Coordinates of C-alpha atoms and ligand atoms in Angstrom, one line a residue:
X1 CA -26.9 9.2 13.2
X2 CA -29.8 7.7 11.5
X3 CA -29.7 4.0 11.0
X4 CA -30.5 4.3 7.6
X5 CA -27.5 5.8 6.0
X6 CA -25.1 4.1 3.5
X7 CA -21.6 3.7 3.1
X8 CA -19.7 2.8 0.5
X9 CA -16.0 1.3 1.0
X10 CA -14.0 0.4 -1.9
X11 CA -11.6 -2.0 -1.2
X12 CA -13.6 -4.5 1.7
X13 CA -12.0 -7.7 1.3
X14 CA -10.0 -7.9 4.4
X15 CA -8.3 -5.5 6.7
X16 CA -9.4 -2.1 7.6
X17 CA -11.7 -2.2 4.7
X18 CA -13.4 -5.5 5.9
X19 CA -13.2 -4.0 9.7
X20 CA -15.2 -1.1 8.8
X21 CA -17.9 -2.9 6.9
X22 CA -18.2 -5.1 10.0
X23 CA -18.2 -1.4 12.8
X24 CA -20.9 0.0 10.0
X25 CA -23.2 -2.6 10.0
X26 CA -22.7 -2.9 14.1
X27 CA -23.8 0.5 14.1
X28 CA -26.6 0.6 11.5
X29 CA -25.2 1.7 8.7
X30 CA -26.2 0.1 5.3
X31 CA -22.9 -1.1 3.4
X32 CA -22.3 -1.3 0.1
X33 CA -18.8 -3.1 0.0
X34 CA -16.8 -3.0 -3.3
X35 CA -14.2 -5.9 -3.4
X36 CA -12.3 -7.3 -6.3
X37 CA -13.6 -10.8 -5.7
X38 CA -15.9 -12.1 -2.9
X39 CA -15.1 -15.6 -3.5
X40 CA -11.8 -15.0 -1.9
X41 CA -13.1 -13.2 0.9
X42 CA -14.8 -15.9 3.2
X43 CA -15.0 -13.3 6.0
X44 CA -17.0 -11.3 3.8
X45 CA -19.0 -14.2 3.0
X46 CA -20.3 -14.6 6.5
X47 CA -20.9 -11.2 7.0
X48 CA -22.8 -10.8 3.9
X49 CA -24.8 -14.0 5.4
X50 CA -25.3 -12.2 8.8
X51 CA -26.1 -8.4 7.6
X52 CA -28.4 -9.8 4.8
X53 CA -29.8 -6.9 2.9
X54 CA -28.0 -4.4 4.5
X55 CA -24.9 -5.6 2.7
X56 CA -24.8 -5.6 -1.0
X57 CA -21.2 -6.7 -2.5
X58 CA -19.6 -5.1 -5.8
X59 CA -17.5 -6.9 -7.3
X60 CA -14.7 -4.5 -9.1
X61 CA -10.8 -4.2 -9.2
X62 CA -10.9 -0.4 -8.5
X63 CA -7.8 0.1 -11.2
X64 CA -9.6 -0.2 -13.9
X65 CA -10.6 2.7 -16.0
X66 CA -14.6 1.5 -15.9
X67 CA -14.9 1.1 -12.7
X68 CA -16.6 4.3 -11.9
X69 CA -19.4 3.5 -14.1
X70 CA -20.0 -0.2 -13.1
X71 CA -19.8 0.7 -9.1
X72 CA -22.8 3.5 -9.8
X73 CA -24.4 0.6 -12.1
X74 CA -24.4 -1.7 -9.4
X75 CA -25.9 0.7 -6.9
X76 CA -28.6 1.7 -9.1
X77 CA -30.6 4.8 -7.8
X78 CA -29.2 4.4 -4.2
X79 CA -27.7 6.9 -2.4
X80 CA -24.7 7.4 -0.3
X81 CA -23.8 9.5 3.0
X82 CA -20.2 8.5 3.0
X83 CA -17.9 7.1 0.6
X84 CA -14.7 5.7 1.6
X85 CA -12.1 4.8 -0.6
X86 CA -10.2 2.2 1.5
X87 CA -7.9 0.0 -1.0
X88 CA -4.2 0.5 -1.3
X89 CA -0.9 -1.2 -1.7
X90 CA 2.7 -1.2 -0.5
X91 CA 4.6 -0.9 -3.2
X92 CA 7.7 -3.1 -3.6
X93 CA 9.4 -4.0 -0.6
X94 CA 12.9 -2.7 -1.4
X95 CA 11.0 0.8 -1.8
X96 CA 13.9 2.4 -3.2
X97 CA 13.1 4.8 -6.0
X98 CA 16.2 3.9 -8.3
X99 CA 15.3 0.2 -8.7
X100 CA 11.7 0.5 -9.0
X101 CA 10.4 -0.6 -12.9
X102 CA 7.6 1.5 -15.0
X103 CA 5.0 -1.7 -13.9
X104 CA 5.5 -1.2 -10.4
X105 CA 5.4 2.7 -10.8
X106 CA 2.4 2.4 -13.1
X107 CA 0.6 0.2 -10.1
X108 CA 1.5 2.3 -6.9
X109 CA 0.1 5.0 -8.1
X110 CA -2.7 4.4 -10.1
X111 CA -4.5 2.4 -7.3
X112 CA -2.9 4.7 -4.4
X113 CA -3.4 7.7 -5.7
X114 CA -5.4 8.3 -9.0
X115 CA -8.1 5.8 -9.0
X116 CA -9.5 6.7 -5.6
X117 CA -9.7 10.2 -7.0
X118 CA -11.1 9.2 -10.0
X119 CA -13.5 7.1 -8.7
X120 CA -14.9 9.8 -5.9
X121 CA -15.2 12.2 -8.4
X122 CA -17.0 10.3 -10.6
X123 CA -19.5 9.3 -7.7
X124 CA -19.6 12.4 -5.8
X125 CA -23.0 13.2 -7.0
X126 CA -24.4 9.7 -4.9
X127 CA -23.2 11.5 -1.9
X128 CA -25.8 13.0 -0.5
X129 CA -24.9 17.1 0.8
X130 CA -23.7 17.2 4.4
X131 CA -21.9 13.4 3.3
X132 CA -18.2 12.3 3.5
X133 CA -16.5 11.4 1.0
X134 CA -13.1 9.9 3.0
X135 CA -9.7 8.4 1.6
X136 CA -7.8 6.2 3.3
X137 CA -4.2 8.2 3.9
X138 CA -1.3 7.7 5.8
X139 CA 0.8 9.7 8.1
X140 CA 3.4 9.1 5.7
X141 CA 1.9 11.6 3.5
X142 CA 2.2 14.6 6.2
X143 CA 5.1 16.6 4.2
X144 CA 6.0 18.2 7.1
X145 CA 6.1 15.7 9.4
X146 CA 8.6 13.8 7.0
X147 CA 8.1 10.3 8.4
X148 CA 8.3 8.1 5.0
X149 CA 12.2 7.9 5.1
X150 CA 11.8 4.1 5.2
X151 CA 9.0 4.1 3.0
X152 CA 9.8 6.7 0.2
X153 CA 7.8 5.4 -2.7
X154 CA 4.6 4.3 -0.6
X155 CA 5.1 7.9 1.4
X156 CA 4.9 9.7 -2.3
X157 CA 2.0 7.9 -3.5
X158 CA -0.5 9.2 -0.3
X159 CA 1.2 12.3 -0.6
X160 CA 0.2 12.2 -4.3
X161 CA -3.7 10.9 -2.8
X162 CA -3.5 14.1 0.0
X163 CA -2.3 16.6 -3.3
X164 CA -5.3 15.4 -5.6
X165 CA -7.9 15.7 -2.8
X166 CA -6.8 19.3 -2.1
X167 CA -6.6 20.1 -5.5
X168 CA -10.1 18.7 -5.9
X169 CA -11.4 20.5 -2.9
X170 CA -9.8 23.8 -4.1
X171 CA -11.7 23.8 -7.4
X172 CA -15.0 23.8 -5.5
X173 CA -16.8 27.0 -4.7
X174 CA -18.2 25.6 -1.8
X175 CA -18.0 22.2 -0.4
X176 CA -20.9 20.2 -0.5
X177 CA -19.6 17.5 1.3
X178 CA -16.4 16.4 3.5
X179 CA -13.6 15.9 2.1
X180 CA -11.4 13.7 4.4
X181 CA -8.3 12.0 4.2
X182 CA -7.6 9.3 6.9
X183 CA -5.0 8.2 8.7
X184 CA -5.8 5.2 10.7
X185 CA -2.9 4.0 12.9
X186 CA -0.2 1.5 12.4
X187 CA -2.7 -1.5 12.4
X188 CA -2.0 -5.2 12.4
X189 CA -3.0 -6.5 8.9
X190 CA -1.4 -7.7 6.2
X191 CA 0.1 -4.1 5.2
X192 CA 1.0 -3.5 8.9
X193 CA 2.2 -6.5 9.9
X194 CA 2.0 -8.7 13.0
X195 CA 3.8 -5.9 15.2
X196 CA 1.1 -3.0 14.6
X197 CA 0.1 -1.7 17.7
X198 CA -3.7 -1.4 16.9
X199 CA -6.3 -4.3 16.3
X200 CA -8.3 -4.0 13.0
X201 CA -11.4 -3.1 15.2
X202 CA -10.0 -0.2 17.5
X203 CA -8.8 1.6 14.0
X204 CA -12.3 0.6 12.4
X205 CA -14.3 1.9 15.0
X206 CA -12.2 4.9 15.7
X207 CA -12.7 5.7 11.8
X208 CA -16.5 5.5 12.2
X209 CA -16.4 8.2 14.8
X210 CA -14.4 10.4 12.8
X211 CA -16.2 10.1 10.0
X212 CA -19.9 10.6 12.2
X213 CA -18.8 13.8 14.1
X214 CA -17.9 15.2 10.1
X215 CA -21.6 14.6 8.8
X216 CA -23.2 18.1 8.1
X217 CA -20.1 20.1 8.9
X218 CA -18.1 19.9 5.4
X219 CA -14.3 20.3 5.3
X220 CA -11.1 19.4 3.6
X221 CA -9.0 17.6 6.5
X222 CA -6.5 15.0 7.2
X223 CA -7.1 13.5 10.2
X224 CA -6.4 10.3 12.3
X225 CA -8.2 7.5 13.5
X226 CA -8.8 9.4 17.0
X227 CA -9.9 12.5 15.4
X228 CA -6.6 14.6 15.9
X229 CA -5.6 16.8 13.1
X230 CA -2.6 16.3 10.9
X231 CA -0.7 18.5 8.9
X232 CA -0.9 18.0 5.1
Ligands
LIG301 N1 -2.2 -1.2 8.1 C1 -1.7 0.0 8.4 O1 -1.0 0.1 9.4 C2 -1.9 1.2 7.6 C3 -1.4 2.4 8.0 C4 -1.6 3.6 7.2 C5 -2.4 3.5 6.1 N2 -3.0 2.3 5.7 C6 -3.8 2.3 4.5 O2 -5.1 1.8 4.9 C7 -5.7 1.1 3.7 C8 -6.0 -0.3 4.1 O3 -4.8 -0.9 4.6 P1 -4.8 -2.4 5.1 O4 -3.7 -2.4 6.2 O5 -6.2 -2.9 5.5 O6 -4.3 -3.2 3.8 P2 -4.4 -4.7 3.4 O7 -4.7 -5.6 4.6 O8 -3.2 -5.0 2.5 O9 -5.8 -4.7 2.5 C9 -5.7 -3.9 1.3 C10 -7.1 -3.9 0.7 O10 -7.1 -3.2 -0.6 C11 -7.7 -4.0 -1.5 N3 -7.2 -3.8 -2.9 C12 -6.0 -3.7 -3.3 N4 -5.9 -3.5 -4.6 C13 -7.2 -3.5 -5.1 C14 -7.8 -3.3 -6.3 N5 -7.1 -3.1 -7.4 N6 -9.2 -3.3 -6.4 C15 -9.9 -3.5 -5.3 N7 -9.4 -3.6 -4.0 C16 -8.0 -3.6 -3.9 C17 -7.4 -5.4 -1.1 O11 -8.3 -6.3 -1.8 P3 -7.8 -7.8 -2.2 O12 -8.1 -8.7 -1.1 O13 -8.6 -8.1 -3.5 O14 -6.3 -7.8 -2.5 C18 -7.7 -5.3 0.4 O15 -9.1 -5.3 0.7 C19 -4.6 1.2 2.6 O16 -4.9 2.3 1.8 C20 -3.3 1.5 3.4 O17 -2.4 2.1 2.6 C21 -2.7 1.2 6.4

């Protein structure tokens, strides 16, 4: 890989997000790292110190219905070789679908779902052809592996993410770019908790690879962190 080419990450406060900014910029990759606010991010902070220009922060909550339009403002002409769109949520922590309210529906997936969607297609022409453009999944999406029994609601909402991207990819004639979605592991953050089995940097870097080895060799997959395929 060259060690000029740019990722975007939306959603790079902390996390997986925040770990793949830092495995990017380790291995040369520019980083353009959308968060909602950098002021509550101090580990941002010092790796926007450290990586000087080859880090430039947008702030943007990616729910909005704008933010599209003021992530391609901020990066002005630039242009992108992967896009990841890394942000997501839970859901409520009951995750049963007869008590959940229209706010919480509404929230799930809007940010799980539609606005990573939303937001790729609306910067897809940045990518350059050959690029990744990636979503951060989950292995509860797989319908036929049918693990979300614990975690109905979250489950739905990156099936919902998997069902857009294939819809998206099945409109294209050809595809000028990946189209991934990711799963990265059961990883200790503060999604995953304190009993994940993977660190933040062993998901990050295995993510990276993935998303090297797919650079001029476009498809529509969903794979994990190590590369292994996964059915939708
Ligand atoms: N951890 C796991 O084991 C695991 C397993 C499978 C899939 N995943 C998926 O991997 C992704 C990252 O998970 P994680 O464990 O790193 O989660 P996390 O520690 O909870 O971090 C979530 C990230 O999403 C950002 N975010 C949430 N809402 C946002 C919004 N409206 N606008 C902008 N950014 C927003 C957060 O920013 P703020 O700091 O501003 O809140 C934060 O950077 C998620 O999509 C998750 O579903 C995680």
């Amino acid at each position: 890989m060259a060690v000029s080419q740019h990722l975007l990450i939306a959603g790079a406060s902390r996390g997986i997000g925040l770990g793949l900014a830092r495995v990017a910029l380790d291995a040369g990759w520019h980083v353009h790292a959308v968060v909602r606010s950098l002021a509550r991010s101090s580990e941002l902070q010092v790796l926007a110190e450290q990586a000087g220009a080859r880090l430039q922060v947008i702030e943007c909550d990616l729910a909005e219905a704008d933010a599209g339009q003021r992530i391609a403002a901020a990066l002005g002409t630039q242009r992108l070789d992967c896009a990841l769109f890394n942000a997501g949520i839970y859901g409520p922590a009951h995750q049963d679908p007869q008590c959940i309210d229209e706010q919480q529906i509404t929230e799930l997936f809007l940010l799980n779902a539609i606005a990573p969607i939303r937001l790729a297609r609306q910067l897809a022409e940045r990518v350059n052809e050959g690029g990744v453009i990636a979503f951060m999944s989950s292995q509860m999406a797989s319908l036929s592996l049918n693990l979300a029994a614990g975690m109905p609601l979250y489950g739905a909402s990156k099936a919902a993410l998997n069902s857009l991207l294939r819809s998206w990819s099945s409109e294209l004639p050809s595809l000028p770019w990946s189209l991934l979605a990711l799963h990265p592991g059961w990883v200790r953050t503060d999604m995953g908790g304190a009993n994940a089995p993977l660190s933040v940097a062993q998901s990050a870097s295995g993510l990276l690879q993935v998303i090297e080895r797919q650079h001029g060799t476009p498809v529509c997959a969903f794979f994990d962190y190590q590369g292994e395929a996964l059915p939708w």
